[in-house]
PDB file of C-alpha atoms in Angstrom:
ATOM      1  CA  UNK A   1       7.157  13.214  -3.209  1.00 84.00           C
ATOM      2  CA  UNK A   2      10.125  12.401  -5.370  1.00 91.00           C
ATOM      3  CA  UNK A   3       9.259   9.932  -8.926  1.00 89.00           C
ATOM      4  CA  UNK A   4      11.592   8.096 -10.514  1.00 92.00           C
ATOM      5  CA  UNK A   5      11.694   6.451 -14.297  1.00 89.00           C
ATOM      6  CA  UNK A   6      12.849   2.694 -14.123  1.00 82.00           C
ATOM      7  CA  UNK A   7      13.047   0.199 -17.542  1.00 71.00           C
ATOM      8  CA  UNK A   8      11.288  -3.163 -16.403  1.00 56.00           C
ATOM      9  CA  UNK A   9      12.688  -6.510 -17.759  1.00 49.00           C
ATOM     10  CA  UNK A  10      16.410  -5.031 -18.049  1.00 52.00           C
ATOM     11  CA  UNK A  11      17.226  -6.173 -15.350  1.00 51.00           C
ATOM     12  CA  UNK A  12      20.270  -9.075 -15.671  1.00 53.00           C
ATOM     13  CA  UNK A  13      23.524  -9.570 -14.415  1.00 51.00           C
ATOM     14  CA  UNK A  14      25.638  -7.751 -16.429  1.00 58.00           C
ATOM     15  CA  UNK A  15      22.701  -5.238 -17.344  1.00 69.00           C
ATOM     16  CA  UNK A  16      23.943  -1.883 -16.508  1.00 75.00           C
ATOM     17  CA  UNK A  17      21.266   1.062 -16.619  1.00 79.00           C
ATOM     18  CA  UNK A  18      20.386   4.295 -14.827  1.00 84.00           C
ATOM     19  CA  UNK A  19      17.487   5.603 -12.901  1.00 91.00           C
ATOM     20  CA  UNK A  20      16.050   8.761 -13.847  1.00 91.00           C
ATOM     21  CA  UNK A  21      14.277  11.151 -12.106  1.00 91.00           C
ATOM     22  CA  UNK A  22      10.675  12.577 -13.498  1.00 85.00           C
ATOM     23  CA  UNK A  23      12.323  14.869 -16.306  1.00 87.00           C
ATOM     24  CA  UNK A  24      14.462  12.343 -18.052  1.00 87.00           C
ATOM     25  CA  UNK A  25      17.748  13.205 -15.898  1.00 93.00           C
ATOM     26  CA  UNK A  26      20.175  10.548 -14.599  1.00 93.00           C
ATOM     27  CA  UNK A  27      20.289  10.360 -11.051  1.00 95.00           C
ATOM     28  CA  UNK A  28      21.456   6.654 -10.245  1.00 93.00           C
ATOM     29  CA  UNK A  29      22.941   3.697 -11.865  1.00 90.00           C
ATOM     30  CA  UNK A  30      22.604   0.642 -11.343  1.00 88.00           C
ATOM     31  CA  UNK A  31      25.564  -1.828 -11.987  1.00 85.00           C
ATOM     32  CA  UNK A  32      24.373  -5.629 -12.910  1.00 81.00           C
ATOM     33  CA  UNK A  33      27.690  -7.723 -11.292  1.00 74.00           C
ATOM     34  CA  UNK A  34      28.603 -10.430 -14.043  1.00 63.00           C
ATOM     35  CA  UNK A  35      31.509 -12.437 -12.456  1.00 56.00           C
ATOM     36  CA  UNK A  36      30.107 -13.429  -8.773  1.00 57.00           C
ATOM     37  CA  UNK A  37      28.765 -16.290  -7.190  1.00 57.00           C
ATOM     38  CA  UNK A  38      25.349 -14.635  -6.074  1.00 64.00           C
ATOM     39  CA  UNK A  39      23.179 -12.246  -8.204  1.00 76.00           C
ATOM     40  CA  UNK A  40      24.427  -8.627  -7.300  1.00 85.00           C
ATOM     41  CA  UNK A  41      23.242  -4.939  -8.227  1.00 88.00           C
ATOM     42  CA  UNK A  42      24.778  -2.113  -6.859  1.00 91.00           C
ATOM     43  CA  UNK A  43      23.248   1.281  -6.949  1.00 93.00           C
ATOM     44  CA  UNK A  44      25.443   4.219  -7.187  1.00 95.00           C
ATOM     45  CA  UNK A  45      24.707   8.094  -7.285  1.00 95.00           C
ATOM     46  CA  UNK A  46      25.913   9.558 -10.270  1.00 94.00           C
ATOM     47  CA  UNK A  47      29.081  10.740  -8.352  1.00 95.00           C
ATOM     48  CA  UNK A  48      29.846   6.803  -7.644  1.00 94.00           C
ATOM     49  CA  UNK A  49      28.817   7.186  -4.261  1.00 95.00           C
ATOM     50  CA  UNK A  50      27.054   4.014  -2.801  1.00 95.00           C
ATOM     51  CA  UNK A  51      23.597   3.772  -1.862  1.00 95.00           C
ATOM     52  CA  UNK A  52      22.530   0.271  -1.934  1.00 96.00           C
ATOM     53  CA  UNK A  53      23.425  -2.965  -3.139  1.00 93.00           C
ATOM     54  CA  UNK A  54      21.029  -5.688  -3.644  1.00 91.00           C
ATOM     55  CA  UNK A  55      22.163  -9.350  -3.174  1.00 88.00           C
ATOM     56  CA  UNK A  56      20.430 -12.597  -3.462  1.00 80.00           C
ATOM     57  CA  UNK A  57      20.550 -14.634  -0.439  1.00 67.00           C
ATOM     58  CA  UNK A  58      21.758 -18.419  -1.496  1.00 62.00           C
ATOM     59  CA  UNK A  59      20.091 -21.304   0.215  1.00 56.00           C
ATOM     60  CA  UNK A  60      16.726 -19.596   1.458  1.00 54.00           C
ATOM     61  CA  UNK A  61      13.817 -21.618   2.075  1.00 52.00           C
ATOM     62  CA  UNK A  62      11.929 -18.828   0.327  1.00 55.00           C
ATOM     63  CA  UNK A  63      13.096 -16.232  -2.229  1.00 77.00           C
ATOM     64  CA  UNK A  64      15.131 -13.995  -1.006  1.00 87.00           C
ATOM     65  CA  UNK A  65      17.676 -10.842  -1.262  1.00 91.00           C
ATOM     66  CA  UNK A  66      19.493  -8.731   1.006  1.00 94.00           C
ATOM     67  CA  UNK A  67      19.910  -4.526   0.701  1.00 96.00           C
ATOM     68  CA  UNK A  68      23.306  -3.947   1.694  1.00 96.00           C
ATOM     69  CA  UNK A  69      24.356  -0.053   2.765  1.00 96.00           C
ATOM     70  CA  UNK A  70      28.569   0.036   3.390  1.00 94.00           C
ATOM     71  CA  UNK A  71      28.640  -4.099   3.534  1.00 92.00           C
ATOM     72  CA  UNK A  72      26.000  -4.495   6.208  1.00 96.00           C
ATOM     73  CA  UNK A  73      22.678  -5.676   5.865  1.00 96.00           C
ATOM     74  CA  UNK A  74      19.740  -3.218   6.078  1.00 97.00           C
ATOM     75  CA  UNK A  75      16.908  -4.875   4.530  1.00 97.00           C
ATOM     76  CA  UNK A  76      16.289  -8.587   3.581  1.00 95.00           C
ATOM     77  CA  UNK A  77      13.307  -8.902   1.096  1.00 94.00           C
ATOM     78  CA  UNK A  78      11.296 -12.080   0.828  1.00 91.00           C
ATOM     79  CA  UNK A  79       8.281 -13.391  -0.267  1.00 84.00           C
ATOM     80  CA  UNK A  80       5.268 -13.888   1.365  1.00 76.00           C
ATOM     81  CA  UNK A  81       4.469 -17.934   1.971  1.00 65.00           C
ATOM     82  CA  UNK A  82       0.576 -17.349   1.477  1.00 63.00           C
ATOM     83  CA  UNK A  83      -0.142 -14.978  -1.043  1.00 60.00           C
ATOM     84  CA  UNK A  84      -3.441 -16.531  -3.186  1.00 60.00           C
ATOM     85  CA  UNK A  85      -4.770 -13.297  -4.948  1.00 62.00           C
ATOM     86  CA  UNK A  86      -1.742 -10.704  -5.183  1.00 67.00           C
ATOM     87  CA  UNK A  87       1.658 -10.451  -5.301  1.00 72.00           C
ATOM     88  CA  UNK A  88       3.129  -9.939  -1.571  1.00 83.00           C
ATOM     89  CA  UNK A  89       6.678  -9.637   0.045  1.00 91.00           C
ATOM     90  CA  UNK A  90       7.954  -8.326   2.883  1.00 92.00           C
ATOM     91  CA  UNK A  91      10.849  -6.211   3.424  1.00 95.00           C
ATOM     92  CA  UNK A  92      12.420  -6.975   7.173  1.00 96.00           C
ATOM     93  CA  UNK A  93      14.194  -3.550   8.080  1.00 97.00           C
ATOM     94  CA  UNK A  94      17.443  -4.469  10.279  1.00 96.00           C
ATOM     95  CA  UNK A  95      17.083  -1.276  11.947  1.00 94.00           C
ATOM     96  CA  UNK A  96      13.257  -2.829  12.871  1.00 94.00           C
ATOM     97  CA  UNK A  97      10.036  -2.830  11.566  1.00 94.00           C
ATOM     98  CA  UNK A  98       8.674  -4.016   7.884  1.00 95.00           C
ATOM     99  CA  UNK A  99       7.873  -3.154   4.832  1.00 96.00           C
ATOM    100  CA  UNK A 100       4.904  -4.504   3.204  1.00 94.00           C
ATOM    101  CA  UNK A 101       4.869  -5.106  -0.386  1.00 94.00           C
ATOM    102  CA  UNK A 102       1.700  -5.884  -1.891  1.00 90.00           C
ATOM    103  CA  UNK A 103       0.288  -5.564  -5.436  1.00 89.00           C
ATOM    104  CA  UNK A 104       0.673  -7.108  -8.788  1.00 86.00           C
ATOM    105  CA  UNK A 105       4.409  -7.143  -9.024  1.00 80.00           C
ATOM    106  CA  UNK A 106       4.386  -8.535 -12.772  1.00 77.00           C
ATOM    107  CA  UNK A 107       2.142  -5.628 -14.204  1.00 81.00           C
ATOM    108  CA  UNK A 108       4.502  -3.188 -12.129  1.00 83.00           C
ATOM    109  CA  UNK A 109       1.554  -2.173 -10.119  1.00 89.00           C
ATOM    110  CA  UNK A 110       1.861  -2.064  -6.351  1.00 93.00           C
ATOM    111  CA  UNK A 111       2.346  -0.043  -2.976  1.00 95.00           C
ATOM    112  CA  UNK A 112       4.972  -0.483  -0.038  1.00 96.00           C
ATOM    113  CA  UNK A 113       3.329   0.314   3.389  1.00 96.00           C
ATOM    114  CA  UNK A 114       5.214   1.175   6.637  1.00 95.00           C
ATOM    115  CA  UNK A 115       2.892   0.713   9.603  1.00 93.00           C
ATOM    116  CA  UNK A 116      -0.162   1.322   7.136  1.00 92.00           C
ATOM    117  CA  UNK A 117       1.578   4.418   5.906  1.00 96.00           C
ATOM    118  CA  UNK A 118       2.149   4.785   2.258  1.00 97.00           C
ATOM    119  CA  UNK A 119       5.802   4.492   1.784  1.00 97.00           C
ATOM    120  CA  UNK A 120       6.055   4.608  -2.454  1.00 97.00           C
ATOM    121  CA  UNK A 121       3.702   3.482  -5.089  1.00 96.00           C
ATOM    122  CA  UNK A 122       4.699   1.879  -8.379  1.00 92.00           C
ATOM    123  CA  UNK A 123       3.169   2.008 -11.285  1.00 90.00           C
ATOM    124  CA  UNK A 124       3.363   2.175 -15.619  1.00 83.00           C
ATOM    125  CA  UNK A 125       0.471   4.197 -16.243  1.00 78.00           C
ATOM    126  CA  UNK A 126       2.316   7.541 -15.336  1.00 69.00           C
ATOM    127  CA  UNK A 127       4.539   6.906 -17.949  1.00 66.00           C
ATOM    128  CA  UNK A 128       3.761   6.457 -21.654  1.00 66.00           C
ATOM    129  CA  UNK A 129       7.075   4.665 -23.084  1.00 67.00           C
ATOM    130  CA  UNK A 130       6.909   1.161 -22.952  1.00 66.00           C
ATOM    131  CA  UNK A 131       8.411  -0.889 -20.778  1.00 70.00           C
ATOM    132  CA  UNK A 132       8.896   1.781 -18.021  1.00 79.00           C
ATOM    133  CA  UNK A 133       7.644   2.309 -15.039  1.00 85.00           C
ATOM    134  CA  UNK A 134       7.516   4.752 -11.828  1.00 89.00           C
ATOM    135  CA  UNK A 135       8.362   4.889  -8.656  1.00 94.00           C
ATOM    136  CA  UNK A 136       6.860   7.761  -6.668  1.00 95.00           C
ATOM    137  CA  UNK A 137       8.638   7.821  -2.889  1.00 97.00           C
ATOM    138  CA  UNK A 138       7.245  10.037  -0.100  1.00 97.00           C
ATOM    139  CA  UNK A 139       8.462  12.323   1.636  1.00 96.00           C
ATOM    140  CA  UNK A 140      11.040  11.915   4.004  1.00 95.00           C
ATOM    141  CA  UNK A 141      11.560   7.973   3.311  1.00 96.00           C
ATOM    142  CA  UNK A 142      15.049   6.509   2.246  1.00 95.00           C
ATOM    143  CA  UNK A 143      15.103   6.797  -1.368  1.00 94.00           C
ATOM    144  CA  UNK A 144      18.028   4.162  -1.609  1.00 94.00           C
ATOM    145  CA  UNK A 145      16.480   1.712   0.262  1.00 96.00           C
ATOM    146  CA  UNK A 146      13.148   2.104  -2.041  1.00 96.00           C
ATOM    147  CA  UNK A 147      14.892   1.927  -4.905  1.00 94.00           C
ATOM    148  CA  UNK A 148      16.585  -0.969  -4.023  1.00 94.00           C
ATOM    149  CA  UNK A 149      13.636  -3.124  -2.984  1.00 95.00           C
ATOM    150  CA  UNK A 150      11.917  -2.013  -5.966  1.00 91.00           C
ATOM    151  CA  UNK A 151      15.370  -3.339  -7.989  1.00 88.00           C
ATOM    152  CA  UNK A 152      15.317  -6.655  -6.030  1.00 89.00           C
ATOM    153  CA  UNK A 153      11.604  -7.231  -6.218  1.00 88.00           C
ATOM    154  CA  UNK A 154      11.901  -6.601 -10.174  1.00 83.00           C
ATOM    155  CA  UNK A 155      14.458  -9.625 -10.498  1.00 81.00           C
ATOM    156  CA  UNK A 156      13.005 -11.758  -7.937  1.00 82.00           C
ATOM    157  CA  UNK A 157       9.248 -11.282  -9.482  1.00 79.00           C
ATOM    158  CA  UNK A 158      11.333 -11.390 -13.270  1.00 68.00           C
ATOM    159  CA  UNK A 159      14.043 -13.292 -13.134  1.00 59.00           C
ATOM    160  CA  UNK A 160      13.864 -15.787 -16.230  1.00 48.00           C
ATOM    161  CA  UNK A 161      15.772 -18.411 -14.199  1.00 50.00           C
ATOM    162  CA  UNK A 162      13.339 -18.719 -11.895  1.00 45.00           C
ATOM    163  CA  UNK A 163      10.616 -21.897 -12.025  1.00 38.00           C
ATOM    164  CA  UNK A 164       7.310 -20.672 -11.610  1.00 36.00           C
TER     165      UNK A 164
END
């Protein structure tokens, strides 16, 4: 199990910030694009290496945003259509199967499931600075890609253009 440290609410175009890992140490960064059309993070190791960027998809019927891995598509995240008593989105994985997000998104307090199977848990009560929360990722599961639905979900559940 790998946990990560993540700021909530910083996350903009233009926002730059890293991700650290339990101890306080920088392990990714996460670049806020200012000058496109479409809302765009990309996710870097510290070495500058790609491993995900997170674009929103224009003209959706629902809210949506693509994870992008060496310009293809690998995940498209979207929200459910019937959700009445907690947050839930699904996470379509090009390479098949789903993700399924469900929790209360705006207190940073939910799970991702594969096939029932506990994928990564988010949550602010492991750490005590405000306005931070974890992400704890099992074992074995593409850190990346977690971190980048938990980056897209954050401005999709967040984002203070958005009409609620």
């Amino acid at each position: 199990m790998a946990r990560y440290k993540m700021r909530q609410h910083l996350l903009s175009i233009g926002e730059d910030f890293t991700i650290e890992d339990e101890s306080g140490r920088p392990v990714y960064k996460v670049d806020g694009k200012v000058l496109t059309i479409r809302e765009t993070f990309e996710i870097t190791d510290m070495h500058g290496r790609e491993v995900a960027t997170v674009r929103e998809k224009k003209l959706a019927i629902r809210d949506s945003m693509k994870i992008l891995r060496g310009g293809d598509t690998i995940a498209t995240v979207k929200k459910a259509l019937i959700s009445p008593f907690r947050d839930r989105f699904s996470v379509d994985l090009e390479a098949g199967g789903e993700l399924e997000v469900d929790g209360s998104l705006l207190d940073h307090d939910y799970t991702m499931r594969r096939d029932g199977d506990v994928v990564a848990r988010v949550s602010k009560s492991w750490f005590s600075i405000r306005d931070t929360y974890g992400i704890d990722i099992a074992a074995g599961q593409d850190e990346g890609l977690v971190l980048a639905v938990a980056v897209a979900l954050d401005e999709m559940v967040h984002d203070p253009d958005e009409k609620k």
